[in-house]
Coordinates of C-alpha atoms in Angstrom, one line a residue:
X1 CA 81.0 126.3 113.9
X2 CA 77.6 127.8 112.6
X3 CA 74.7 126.1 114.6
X4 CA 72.0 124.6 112.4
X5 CA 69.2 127.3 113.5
X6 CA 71.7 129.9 112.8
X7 CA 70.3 132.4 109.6
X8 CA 72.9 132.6 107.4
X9 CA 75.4 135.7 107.5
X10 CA 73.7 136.6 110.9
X11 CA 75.2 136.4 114.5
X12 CA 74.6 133.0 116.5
X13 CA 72.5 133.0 119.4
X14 CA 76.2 133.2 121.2
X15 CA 77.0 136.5 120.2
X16 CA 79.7 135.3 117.5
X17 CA 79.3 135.7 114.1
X18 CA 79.5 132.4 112.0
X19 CA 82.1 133.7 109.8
X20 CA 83.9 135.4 112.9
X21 CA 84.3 132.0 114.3
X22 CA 85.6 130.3 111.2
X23 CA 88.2 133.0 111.1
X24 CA 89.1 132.1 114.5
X25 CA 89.5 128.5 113.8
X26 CA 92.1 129.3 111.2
X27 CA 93.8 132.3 113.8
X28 CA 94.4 129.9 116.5
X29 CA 95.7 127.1 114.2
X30 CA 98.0 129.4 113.3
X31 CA 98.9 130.3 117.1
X32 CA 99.4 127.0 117.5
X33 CA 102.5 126.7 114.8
X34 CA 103.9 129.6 116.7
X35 CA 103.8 127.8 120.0
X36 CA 101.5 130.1 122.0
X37 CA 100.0 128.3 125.3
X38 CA 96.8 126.9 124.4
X39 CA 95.4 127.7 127.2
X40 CA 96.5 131.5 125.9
X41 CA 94.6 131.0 123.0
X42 CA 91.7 128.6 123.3
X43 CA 88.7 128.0 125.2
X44 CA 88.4 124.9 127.1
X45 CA 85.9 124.0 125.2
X46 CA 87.0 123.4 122.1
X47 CA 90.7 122.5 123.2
X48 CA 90.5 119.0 121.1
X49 CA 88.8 120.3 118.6
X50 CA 92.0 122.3 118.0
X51 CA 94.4 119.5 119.1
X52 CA 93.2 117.4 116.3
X53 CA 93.8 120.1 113.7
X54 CA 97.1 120.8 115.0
X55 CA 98.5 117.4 113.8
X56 CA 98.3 118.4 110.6
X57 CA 99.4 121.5 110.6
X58 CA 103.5 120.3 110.2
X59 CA 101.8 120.3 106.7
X60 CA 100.7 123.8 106.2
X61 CA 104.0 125.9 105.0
X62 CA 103.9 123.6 101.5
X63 CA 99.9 124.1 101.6
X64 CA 99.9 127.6 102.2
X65 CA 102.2 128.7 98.4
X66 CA 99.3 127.4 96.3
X67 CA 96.3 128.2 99.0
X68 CA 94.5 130.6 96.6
X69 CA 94.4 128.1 93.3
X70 CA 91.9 126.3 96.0
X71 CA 88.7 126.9 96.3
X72 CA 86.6 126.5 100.0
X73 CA 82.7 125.3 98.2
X74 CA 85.3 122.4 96.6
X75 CA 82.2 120.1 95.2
X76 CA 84.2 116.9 95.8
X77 CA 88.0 116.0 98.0
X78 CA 90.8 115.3 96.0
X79 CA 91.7 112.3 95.0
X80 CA 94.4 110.4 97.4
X81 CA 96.7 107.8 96.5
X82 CA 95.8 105.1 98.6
X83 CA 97.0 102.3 96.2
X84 CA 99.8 100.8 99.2
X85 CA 99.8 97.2 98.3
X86 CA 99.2 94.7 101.5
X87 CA 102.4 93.7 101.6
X88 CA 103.3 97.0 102.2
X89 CA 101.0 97.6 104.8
X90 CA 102.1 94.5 106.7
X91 CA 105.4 95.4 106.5
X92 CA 105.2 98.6 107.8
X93 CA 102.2 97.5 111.1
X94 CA 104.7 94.8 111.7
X95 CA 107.3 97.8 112.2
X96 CA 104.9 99.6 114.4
X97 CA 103.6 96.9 116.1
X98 CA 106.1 97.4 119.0
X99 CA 105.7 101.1 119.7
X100 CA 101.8 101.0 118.6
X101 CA 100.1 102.0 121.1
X102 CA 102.3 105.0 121.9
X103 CA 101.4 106.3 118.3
X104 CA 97.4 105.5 119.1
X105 CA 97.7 105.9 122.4
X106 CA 98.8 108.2 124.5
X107 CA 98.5 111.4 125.7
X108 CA 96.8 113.0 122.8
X109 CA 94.0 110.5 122.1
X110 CA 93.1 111.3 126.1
X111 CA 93.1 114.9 125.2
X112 CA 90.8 113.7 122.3
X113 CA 88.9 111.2 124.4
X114 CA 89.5 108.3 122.0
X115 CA 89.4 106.0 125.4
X116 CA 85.5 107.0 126.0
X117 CA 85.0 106.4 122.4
X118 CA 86.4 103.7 122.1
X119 CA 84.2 101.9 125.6
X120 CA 81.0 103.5 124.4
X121 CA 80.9 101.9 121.2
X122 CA 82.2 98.6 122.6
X123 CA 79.7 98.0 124.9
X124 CA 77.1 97.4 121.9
X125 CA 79.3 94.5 120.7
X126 CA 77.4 91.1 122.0
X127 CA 77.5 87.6 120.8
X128 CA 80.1 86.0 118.4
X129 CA 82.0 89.0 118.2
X130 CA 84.6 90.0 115.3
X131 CA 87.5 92.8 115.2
X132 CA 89.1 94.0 112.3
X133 CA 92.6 95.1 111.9
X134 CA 92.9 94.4 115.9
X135 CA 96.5 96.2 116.2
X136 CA 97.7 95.5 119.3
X137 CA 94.8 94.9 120.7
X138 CA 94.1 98.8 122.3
X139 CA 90.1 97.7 122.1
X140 CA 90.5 94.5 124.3
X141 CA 89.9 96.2 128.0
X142 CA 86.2 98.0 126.5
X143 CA 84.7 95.1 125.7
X144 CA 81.9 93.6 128.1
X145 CA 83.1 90.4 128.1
X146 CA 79.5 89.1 129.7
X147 CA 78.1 90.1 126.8
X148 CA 80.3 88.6 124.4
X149 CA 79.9 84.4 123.5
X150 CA 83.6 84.6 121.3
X151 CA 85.3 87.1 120.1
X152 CA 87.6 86.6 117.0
X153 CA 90.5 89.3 116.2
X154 CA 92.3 89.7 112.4
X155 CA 95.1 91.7 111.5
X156 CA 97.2 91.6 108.7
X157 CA 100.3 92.7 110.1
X158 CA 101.8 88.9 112.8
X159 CA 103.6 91.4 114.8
X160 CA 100.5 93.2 115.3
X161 CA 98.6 90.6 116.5
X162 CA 101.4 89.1 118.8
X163 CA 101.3 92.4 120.5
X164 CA 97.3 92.1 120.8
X165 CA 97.9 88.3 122.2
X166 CA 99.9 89.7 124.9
X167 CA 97.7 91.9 126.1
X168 CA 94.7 89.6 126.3
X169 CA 96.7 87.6 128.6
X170 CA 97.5 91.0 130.5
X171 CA 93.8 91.2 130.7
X172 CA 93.2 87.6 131.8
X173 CA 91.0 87.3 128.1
X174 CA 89.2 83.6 128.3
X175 CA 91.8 80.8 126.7
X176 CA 92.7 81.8 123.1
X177 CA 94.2 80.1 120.1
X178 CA 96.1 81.4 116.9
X179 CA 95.6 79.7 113.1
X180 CA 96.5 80.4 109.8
X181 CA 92.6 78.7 109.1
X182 CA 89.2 79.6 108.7
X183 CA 88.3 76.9 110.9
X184 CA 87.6 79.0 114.4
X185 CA 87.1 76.4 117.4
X186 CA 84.1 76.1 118.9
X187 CA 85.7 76.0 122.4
X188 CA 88.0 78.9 122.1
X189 CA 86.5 82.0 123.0
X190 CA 89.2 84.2 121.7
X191 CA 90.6 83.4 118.4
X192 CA 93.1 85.5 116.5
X193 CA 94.1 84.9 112.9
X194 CA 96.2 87.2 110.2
X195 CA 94.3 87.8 107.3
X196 CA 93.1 90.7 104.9
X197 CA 89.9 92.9 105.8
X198 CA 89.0 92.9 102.3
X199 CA 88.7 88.8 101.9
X200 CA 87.8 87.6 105.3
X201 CA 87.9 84.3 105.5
X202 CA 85.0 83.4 107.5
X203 CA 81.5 82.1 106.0
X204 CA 78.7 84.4 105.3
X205 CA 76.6 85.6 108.7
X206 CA 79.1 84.3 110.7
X207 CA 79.1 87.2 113.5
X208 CA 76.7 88.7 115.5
X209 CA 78.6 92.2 115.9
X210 CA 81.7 93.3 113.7
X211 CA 83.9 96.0 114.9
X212 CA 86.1 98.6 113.4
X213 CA 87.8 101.1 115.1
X214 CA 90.2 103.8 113.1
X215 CA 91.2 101.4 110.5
X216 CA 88.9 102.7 107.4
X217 CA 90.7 105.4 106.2
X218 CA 94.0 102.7 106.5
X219 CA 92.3 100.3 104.1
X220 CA 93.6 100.7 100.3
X221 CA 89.5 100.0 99.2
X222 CA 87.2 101.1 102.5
X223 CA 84.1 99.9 100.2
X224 CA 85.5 96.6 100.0
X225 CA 86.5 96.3 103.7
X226 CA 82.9 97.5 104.9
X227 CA 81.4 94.6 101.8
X228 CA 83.6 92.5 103.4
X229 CA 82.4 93.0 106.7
X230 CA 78.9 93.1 105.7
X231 CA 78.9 89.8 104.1
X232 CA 80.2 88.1 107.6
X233 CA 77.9 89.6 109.9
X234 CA 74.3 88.2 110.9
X235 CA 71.2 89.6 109.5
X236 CA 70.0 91.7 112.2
X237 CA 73.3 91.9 113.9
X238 CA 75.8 95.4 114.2
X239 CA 78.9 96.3 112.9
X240 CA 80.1 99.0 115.2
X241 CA 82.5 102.2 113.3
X242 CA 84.2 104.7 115.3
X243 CA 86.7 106.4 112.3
X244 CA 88.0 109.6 110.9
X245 CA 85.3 111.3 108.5
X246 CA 85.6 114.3 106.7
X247 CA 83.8 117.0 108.9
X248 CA 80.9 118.5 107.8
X249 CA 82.4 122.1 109.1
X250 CA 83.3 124.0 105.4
X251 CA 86.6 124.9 107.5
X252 CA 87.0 121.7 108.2
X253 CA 86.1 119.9 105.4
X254 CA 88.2 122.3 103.1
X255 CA 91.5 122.1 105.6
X256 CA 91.3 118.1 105.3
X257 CA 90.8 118.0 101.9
X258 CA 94.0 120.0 101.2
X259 CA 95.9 118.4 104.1
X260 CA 94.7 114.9 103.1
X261 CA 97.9 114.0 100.8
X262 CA 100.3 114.9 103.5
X263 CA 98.5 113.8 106.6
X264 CA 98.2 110.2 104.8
X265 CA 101.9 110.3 104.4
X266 CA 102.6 110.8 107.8
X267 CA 100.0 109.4 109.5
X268 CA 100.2 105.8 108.3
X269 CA 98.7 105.9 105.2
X270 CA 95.3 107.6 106.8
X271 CA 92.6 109.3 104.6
X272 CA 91.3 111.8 107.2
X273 CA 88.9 113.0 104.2
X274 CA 86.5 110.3 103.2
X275 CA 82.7 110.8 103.9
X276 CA 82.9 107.5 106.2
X277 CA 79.0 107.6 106.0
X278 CA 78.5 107.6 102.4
X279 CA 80.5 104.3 102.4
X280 CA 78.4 102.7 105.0
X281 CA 75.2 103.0 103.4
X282 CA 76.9 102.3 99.8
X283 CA 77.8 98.6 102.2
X284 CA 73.7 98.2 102.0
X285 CA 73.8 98.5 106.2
X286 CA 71.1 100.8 107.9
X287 CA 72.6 103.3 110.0
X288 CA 70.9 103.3 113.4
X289 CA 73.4 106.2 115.3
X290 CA 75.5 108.5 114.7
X291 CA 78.0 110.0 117.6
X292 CA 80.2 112.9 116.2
X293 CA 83.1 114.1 118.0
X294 CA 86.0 116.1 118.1
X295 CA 83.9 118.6 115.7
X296 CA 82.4 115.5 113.7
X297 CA 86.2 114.7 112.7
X298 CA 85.6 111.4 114.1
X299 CA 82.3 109.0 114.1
X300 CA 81.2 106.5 116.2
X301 CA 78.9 105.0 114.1
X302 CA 76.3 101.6 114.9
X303 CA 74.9 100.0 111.5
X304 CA 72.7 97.1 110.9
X305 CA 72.6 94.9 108.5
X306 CA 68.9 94.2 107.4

């Protein structure tokens, strides 16, 4: 990718044209749908970058036979049907729920280094603590508990938070407690409850710190998730984002936007494609920090809400 002191149409300051390197991108995409070693192929370097791209690829044959009716400089992504109804949703987390963590988990979000992301963000989390759309609980071992006063966990899938109770017992979490209420206990530290991102049920400025992690692009209206979690947290206080945004790479940006209707079908209803920051200053928060990784597919974001 073109480095921002890089004149346009001439060579970067490592000896690669900008252009050159694009090409490249798309070359050893390609090598990767034939199977070639990566190590063949690919710098170590930019390894993940590559691995991330590669997921999609399953969807390029159907892309490729109407490639040229699309245009790179594409002023705005197309549209994505991400209508699913919550019930459908549940239904289909409460499916996962058991095999969750090998579909978030695993090997390939190591190669990515999802794990680091995932603990730097969480270590910014302090005071009365909320998590949306917990899952099965993969955040749970980042947090610095010594930091944290309670820590409250929705989800709207039951099996998904069953699976995220287990492993805070696994983790020897502080005495928790489940309820279909609003009413969190004041001597619970760790409460979990089902219930829908877009209408939490929790008073205004209820939170100190509310954290999202790879949920946004899952939610069928990200604006009203991030309003959502606006409203509950404290004047002052964070609500830390680490999600899939559309890269700011032309590449990039152009292969998500014509990959985005079939990655959302296979990845769990994901929108790889929306501009993640654009939504969280449209949620009237102040950005203070921006992280980009994985070639600024993915953003670990810190907001506050002034």
């Amino acid at each position: 990718m073109k480095p921002a002191h890089a004149a346009k149409g001439n060579p970067s300051p490592g000896g690669i044209h900008p252009r050159s390197r694009h090409v490249n991108d798309i070359h050893v995409a390609h090598s990767i749908l034939q199977n070639k070693p990566a190590q063949d192929i690919i710098p170590a370097g930019r390894r993940k970058l590559m691995i991330c791209i590669s997921t999609a690829m399953v969807a390029y044959p159907s892309l490729t036979k109407n490639s040229s009716a699309r245009t790179v400089n594409s002023p705005q992504p197309p549209s994505v049907d991400s209508s699913s109804s919550t019930t459908d949703i549940k239904k289909s987390y409460n499916q996962y729920a058991k095999n969750y963590d090998d579909l978030d988990g695993g090997v390939v979000a190591d190669a990515l280094g999802f794990p680091d992301q995932r603990k730097a963000l969480l270590q910014e989390a302090t005071g009365d603590v909320l998590e949306t759309a917990v899952g099965t609980g993969l955040n749970l071992q980042y947090y610095n508990l010594k930091n944290v006063r309670s820590f409250t966990a929705i989800d709207l899938s039951p099996g998904m938070l069953r699976q995220a109770q287990l492993k805070a017992t696994f983790l020897q979490f502080p005495s928790s407690s489940t309820s279909s209420s609003s009413s969190r206990s004041s001597n619970s530290f760790l409460f979990f409850q089902q219930a829908d991102i877009a209408t939490l049920p929790f008073p205004d400025n209820s939170f100190d710190s509310v954290v999202d992690t790879f949920s946004l692009c899952v939610f069928p209206d990200p604006a009203a998730a991030l309003r959502s979690m606006t409203r509950v947290v404290r004047p002052g206080g964070k609500v830390l984002l680490l999600e899939h945004s559309r890269s700011t790479s032309p590449v990039l940006g152009w292969y998500q936007d014509i990959t985005a209707a079939q990655v959302a079908s296979m990845g769990k209803g994901c929108v790889w494609n929306q501009d993640v920051i654009k939504l969280v200053e449209n949620a009237g928060l102040r950005i203070e920090r921006v992280d980009k990784y994985v070639g600024d597919l993915v953003l670990s974001i810190t907001a506050v809400k002034v």
